[in-house]
Tab-separated table of C-alpha atoms and ligand atoms in Angstrom:
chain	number	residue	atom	x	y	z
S	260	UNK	CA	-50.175	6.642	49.625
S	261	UNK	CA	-51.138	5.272	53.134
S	262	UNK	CA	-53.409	6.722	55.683
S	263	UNK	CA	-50.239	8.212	57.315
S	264	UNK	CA	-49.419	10.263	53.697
S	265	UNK	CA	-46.221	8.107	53.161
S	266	UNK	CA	-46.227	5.804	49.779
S	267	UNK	CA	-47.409	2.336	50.259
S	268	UNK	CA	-43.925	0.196	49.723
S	269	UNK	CA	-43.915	-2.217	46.457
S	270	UNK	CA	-43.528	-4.977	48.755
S	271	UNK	CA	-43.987	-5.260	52.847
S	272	UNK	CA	-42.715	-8.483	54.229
S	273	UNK	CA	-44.267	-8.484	58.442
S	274	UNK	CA	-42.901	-11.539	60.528
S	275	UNK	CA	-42.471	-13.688	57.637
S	276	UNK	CA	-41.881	-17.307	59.101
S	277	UNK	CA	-41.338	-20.889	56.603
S	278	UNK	CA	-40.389	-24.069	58.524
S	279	UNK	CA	-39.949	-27.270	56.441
S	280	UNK	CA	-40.454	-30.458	58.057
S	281	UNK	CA	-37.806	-32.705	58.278
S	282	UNK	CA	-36.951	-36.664	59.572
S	283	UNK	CA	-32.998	-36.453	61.205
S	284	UNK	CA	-31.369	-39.392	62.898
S	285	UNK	CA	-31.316	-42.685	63.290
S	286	UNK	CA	-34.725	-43.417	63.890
S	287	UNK	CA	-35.707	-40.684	61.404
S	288	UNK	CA	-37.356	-38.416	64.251
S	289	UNK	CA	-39.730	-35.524	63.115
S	290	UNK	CA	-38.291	-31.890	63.145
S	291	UNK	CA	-38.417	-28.537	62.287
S	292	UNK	CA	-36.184	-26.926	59.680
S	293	UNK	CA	-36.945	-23.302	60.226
S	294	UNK	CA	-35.918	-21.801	57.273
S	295	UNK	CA	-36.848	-17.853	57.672
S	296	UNK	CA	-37.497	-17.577	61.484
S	297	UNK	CA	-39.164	-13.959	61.750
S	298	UNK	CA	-38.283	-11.564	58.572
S	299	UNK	CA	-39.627	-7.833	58.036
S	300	UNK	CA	-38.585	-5.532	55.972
S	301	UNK	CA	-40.274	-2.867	52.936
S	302	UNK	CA	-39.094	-2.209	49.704
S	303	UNK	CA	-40.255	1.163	48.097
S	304	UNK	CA	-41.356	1.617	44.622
S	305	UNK	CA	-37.814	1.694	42.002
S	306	UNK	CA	-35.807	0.617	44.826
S	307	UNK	CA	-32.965	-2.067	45.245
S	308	UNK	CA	-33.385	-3.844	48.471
S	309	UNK	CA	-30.526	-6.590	48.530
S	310	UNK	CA	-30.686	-9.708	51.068
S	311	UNK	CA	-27.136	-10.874	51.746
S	312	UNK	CA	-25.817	-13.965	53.670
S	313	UNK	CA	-23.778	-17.031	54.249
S	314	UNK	CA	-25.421	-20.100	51.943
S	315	UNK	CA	-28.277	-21.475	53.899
S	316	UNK	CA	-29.210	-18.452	56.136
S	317	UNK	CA	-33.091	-17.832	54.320
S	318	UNK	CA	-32.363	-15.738	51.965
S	319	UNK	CA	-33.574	-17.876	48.962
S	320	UNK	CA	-36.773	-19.294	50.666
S	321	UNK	CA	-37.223	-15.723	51.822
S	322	UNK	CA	-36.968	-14.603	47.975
S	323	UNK	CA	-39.569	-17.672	47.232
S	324	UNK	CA	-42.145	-16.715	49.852
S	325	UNK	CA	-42.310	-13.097	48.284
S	326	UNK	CA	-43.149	-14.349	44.900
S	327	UNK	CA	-45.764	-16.610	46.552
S	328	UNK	CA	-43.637	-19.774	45.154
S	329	UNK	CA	-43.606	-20.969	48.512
S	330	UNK	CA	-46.798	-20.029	51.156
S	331	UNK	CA	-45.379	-18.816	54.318
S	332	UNK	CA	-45.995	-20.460	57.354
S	333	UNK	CA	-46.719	-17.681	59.881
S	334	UNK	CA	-45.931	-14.158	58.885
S	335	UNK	CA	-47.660	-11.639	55.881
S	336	UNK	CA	-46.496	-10.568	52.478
S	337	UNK	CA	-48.171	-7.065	51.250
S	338	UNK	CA	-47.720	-6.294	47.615
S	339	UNK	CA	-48.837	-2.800	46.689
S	340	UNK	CA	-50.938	-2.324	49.643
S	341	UNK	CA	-52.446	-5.750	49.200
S	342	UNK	CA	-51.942	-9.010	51.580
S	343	UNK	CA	-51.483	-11.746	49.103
S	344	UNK	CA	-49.836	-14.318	51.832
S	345	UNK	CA	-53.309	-16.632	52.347
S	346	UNK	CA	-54.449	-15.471	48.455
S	347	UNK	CA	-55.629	-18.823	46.763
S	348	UNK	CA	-53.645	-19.630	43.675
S	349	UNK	CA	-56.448	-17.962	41.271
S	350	UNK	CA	-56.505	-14.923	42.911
S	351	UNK	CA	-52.893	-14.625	42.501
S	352	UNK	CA	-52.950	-15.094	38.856
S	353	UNK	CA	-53.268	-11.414	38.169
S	354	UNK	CA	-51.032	-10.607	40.551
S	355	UNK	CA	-48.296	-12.782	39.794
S	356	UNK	CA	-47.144	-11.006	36.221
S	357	UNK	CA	-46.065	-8.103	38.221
S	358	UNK	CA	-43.772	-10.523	40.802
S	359	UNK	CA	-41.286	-12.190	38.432
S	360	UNK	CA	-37.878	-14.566	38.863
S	361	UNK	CA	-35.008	-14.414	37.848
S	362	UNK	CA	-32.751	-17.560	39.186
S	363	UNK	CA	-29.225	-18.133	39.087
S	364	UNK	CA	-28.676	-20.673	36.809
S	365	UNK	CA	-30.247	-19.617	33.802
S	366	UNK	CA	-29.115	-22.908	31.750
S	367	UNK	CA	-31.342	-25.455	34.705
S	368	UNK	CA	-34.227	-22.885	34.219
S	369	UNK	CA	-34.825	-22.832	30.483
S	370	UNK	CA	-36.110	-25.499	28.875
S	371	UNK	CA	-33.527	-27.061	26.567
S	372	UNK	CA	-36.147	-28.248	24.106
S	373	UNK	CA	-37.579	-24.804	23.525
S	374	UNK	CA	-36.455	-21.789	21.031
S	375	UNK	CA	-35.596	-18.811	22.411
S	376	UNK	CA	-38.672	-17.011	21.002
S	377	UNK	CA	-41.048	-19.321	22.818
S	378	UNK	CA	-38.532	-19.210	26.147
S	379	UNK	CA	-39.186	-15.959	25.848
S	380	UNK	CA	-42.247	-15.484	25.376
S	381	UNK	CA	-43.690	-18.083	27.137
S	382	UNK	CA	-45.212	-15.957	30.446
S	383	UNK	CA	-46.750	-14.085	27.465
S	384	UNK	CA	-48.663	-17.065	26.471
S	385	UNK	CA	-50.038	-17.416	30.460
S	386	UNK	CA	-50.832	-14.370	31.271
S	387	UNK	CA	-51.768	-12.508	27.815
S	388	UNK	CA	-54.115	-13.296	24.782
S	389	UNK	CA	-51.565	-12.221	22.414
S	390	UNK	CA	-52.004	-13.824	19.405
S	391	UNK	CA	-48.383	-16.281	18.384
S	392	UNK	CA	-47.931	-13.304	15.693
S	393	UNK	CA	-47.772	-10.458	18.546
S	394	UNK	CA	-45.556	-13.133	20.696
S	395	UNK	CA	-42.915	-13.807	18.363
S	396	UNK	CA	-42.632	-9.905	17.780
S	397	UNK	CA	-42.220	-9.286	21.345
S	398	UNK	CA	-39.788	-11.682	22.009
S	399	UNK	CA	-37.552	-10.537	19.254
S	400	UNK	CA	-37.802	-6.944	20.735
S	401	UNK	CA	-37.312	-8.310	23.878
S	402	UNK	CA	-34.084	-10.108	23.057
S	403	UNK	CA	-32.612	-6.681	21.556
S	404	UNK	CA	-33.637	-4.619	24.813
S	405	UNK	CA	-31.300	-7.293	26.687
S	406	UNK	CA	-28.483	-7.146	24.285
S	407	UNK	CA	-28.867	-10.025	22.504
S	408	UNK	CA	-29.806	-10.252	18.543
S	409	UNK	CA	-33.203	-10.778	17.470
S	410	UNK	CA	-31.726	-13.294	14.033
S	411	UNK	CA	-31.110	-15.592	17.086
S	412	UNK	CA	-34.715	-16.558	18.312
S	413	UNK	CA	-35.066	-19.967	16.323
S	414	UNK	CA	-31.882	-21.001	18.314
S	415	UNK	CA	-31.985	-22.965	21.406
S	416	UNK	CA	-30.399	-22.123	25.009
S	417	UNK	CA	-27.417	-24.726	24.668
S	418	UNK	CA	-25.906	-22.501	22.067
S	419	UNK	CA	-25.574	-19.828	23.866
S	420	UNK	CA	-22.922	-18.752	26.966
S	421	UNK	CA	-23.585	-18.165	30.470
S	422	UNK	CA	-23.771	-14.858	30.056
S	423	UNK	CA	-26.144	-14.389	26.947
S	424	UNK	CA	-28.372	-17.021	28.627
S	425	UNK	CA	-28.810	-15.200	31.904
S	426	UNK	CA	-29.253	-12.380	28.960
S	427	UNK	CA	-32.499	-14.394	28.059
S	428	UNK	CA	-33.674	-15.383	31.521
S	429	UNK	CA	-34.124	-11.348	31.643
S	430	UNK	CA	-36.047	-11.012	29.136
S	431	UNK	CA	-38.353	-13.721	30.109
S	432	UNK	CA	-38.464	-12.125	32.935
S	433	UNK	CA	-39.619	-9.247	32.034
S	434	UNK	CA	-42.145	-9.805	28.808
S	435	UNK	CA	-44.725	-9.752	31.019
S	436	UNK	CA	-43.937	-6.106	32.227
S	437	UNK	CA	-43.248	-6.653	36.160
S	438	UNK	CA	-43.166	-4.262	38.871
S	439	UNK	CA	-40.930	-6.322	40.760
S	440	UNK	CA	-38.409	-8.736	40.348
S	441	UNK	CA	-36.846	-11.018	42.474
S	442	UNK	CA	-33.082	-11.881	41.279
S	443	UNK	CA	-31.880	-15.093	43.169
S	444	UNK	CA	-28.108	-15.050	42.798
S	445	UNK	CA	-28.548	-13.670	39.139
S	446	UNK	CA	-25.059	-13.264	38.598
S	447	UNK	CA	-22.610	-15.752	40.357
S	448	UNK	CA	-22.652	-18.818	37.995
S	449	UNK	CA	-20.726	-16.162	35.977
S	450	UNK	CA	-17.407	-14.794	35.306
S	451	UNK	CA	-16.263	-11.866	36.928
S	452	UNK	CA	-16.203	-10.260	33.433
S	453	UNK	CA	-19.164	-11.328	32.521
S	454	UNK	CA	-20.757	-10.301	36.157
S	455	UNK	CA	-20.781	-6.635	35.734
S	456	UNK	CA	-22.130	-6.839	32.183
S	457	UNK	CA	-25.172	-8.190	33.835
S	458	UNK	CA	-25.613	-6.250	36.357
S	459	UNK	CA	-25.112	-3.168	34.640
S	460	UNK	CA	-28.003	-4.213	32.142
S	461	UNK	CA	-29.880	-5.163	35.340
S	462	UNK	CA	-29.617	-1.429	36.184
S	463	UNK	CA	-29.752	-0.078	33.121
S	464	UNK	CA	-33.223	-1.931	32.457
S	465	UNK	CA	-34.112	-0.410	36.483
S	466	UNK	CA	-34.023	2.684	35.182
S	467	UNK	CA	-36.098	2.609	31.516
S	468	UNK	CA	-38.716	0.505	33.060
S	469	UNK	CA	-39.272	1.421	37.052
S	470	UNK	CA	-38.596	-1.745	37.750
S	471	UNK	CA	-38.168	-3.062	41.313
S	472	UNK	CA	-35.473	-5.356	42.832
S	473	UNK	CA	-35.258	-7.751	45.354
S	474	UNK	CA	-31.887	-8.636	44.696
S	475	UNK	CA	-30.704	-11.897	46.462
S	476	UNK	CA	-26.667	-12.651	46.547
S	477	UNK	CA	-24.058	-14.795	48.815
S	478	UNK	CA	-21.488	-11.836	47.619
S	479	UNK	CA	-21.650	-8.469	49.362
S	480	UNK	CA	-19.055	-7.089	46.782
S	481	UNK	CA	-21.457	-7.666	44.064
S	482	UNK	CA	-24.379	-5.941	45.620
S	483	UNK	CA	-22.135	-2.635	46.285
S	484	UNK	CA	-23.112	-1.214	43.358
S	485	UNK	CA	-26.671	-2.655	42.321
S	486	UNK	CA	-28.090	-1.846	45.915
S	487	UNK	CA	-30.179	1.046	47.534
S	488	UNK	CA	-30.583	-1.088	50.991
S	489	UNK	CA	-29.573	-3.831	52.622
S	490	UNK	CA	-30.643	-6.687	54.420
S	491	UNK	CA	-28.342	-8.987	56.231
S	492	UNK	CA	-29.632	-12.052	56.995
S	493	UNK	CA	-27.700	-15.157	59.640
S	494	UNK	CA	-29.681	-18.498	60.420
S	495	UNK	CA	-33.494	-17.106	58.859
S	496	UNK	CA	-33.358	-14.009	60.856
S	497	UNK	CA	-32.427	-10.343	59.675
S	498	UNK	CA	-29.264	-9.185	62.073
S	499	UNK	CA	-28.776	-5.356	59.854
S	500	UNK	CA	-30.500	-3.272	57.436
S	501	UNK	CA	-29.092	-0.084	56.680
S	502	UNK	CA	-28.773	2.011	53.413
S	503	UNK	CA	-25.905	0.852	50.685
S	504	UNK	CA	-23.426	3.755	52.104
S	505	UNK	CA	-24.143	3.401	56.053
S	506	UNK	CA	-23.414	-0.316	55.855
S	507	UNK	CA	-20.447	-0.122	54.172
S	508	UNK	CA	-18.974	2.712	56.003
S	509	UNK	CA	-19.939	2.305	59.088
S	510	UNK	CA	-21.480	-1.819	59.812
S	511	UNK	CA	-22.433	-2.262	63.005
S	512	UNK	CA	-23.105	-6.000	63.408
S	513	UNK	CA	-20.309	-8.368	64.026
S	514	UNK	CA	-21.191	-10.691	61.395
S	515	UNK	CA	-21.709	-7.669	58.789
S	516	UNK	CA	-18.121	-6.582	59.760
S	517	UNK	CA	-16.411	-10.157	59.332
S	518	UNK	CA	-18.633	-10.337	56.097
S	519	UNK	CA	-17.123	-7.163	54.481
S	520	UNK	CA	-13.920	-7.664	55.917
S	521	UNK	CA	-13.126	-10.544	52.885
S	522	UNK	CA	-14.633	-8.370	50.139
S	523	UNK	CA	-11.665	-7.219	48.269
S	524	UNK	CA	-10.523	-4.011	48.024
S	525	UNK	CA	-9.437	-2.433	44.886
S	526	UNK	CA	-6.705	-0.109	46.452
S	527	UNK	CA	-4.025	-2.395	47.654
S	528	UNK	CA	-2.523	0.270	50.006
S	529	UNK	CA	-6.189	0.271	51.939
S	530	UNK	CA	-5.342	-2.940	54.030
S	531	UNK	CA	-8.190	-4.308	55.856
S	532	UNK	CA	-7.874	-6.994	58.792
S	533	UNK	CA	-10.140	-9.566	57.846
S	534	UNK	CA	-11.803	-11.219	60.438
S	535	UNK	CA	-12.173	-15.130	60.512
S	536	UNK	CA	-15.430	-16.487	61.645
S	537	UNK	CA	-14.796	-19.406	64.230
S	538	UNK	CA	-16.602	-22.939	63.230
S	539	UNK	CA	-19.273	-23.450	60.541
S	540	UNK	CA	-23.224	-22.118	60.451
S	541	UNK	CA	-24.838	-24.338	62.778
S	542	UNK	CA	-27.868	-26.145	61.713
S	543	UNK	CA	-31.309	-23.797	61.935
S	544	UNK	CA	-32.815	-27.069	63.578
S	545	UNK	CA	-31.203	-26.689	66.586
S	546	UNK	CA	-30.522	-23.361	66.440
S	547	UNK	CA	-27.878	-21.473	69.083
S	548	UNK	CA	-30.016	-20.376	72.309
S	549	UNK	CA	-30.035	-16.212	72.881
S	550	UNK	CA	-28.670	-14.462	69.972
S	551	UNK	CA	-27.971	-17.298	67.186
S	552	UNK	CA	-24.521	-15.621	66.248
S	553	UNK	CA	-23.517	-15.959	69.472
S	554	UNK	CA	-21.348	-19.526	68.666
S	555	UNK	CA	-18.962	-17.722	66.554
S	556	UNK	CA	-19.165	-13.797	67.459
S	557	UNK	CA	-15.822	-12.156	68.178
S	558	UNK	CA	-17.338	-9.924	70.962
S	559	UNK	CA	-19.913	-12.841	72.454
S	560	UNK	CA	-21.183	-11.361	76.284
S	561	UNK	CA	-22.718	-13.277	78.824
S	562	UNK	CA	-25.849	-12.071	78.001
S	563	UNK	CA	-25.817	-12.958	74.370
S	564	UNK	CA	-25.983	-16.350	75.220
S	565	UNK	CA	-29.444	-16.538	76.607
S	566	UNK	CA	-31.218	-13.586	75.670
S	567	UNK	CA	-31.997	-13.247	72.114
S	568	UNK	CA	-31.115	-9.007	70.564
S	569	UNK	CA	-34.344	-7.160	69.566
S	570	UNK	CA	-34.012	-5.767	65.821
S	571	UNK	CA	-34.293	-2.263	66.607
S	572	UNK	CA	-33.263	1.085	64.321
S	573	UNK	CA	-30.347	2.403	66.337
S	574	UNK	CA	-29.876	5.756	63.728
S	575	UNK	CA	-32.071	6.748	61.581
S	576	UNK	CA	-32.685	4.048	58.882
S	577	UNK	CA	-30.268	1.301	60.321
S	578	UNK	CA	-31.420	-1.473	62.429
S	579	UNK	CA	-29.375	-4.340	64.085
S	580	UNK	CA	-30.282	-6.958	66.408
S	581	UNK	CA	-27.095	-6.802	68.625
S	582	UNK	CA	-26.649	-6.174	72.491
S	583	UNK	CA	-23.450	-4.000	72.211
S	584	UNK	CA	-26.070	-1.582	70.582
S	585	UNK	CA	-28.792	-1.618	73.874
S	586	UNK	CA	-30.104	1.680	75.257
C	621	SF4	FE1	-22.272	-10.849	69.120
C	621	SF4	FE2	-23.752	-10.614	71.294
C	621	SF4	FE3	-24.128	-8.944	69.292
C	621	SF4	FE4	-24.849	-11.489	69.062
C	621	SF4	S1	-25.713	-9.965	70.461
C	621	SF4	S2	-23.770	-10.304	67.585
C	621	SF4	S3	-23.224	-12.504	70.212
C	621	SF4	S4	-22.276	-9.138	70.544
């Protein structure tokens, strides 16, 4: 609990900021790629909090700066009540067992020389004094909590599918007994088929070990089910965050709407208009002026094109950064 008798959030991201430095043009000029321009948002304790967007809108480096793979450069990351955003990388060594990964392609992150057993168990050996006995035990326990079968630990990742090798990036994962972990497109190097086995094991491992999510996905169909809230995210910046239900029933921002106007809809007699965005994402370099949708927003005003929206909570719970939503 806080001083204000509300529970301290897992994680509290406050104005989070990453620019990357890059050379453009001819002459290779100096500029600045900013990445996550100005993020907030809290994540409570057993909670899914889901950060959705178009491929290159932040939502990765945003995902990297709250496991402290990246430092931020302006902004704060709080983790259980604790600022760990200018932490030096020894005093995050206790605290980074409770933040783990999991990344999208499983296959790129294990390494193909390894057994499964040591893949496995490898954040053991970092951050435990488990003797290789103890390891090896855990890991093949670890393997059958996933789904997988324990006979198969002296195999290597190659012989395994997409699927049962996401299967083991889990379990790696979570050896180490996380409070939170960050899922970075977990699931969409996969079949469909395959998809909701993964998720559903995702959940179902939620819910025996009070895990928390930060769940990280192009797809807003595939964090329907998965998610408690969710965070939309255009050019670095958050535009919506609302609970699952509110933002699919009811989204207010134009670019949520044209987002969940392609996600497919099981019922075939429930047609939907879908609504096609005009020209690409433009480059967060040079950034739009006002509000950085503006460029390709169905219901662009005047005003939207110099004056940039204030995020603001316009019902209880939901905020947008959108001037069809001013006092
Ligand atoms: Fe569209 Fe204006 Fe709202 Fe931006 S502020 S999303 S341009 S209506």
């Amino acid at each position: 609990m806080n001083g204000n008798g509300k529970e301290t959030p897992l994680i509290e991201v406050k104005g989070l900021k990453k620019a990357f430095e890059i050379k453009k043009g001819f002459l290779g000029q100096k500029k600045l790629l900013k990445a996550v321009d100005g993020v907030s948002f809290a994540i409570r304790k057993g909670e899914t909090f889901s950060l959705v967007g178009e491929s290159g809108c932040g939502k990765s480096t945003t995902g990297r700066l709250v496991t402290r793979l990246l430092k931020p450069s302006e902004g704060e990351v709080w983790y259980d009540g604790q600022n760990i955003s200018g932490l030096s990388d020894n005093a995050m060594r206790p605290i980074r067992r409770n933040i783990q990964m999991v990344f999208q392609d499983p296959y790129a992150s294990l390494n193909p020389r390894m057994k499964v057993k040591d893949l496995v168990a490898e954040p053991l050996l970092i951050h435990t004094k488990l003797t290789p006995g103890e390891r090896d035990k855990l890991a093949s326990e670890l393997l059958e909590t996933v789904g997988l079968n324990s006979l198969h630990a002296e195999r290597y990742a190659h012989e395994f599918s997409g699927g049962q090798r996401q299967r083991i990036g889990i379990a790696r994962a979570l050896s180490v007994r996380p409070s939170l972990i960050v899922a970075d497109e977990p699931v969409s190097a996969l079949d469909v088929s395959i998809q909701s086995q993964v998720l559903n094991l995702l959940q179902d491992l939620q819910e025996e070990y009070g895990l928390t999510y930060l769940f990280i996905s192009h797809d807003l169909s595939v964090v329907e089910h998965i998610s408690d809230r969710i965070g939309v995210m255009y050019l670095g910046s958050l535009v919506e965050t609302a609970d699952k239900d509110a933002l699919y029933d009811k989204p207010l921002h134009p670019y949520t709407q044209a987002l969940l106007s392609s996600v497919p809809v099981p019922d075939p007699s429930l047609k939907k208009e879908r609504i096609i965005l005009k020209g690409d994402l433009p480059s967060p370099v040079d950034p739009p002026t006002g509000c950085r949708f503006h460029t390709r927003c169905p219901s662009c005003m005047e005003i939207c094109k110099t004056q940039a929206p204030i995020f603001r909570e316009v019902e209880p719970g939901h905020e947008v950064a959108c001037h069809l939503y001013n006092e």
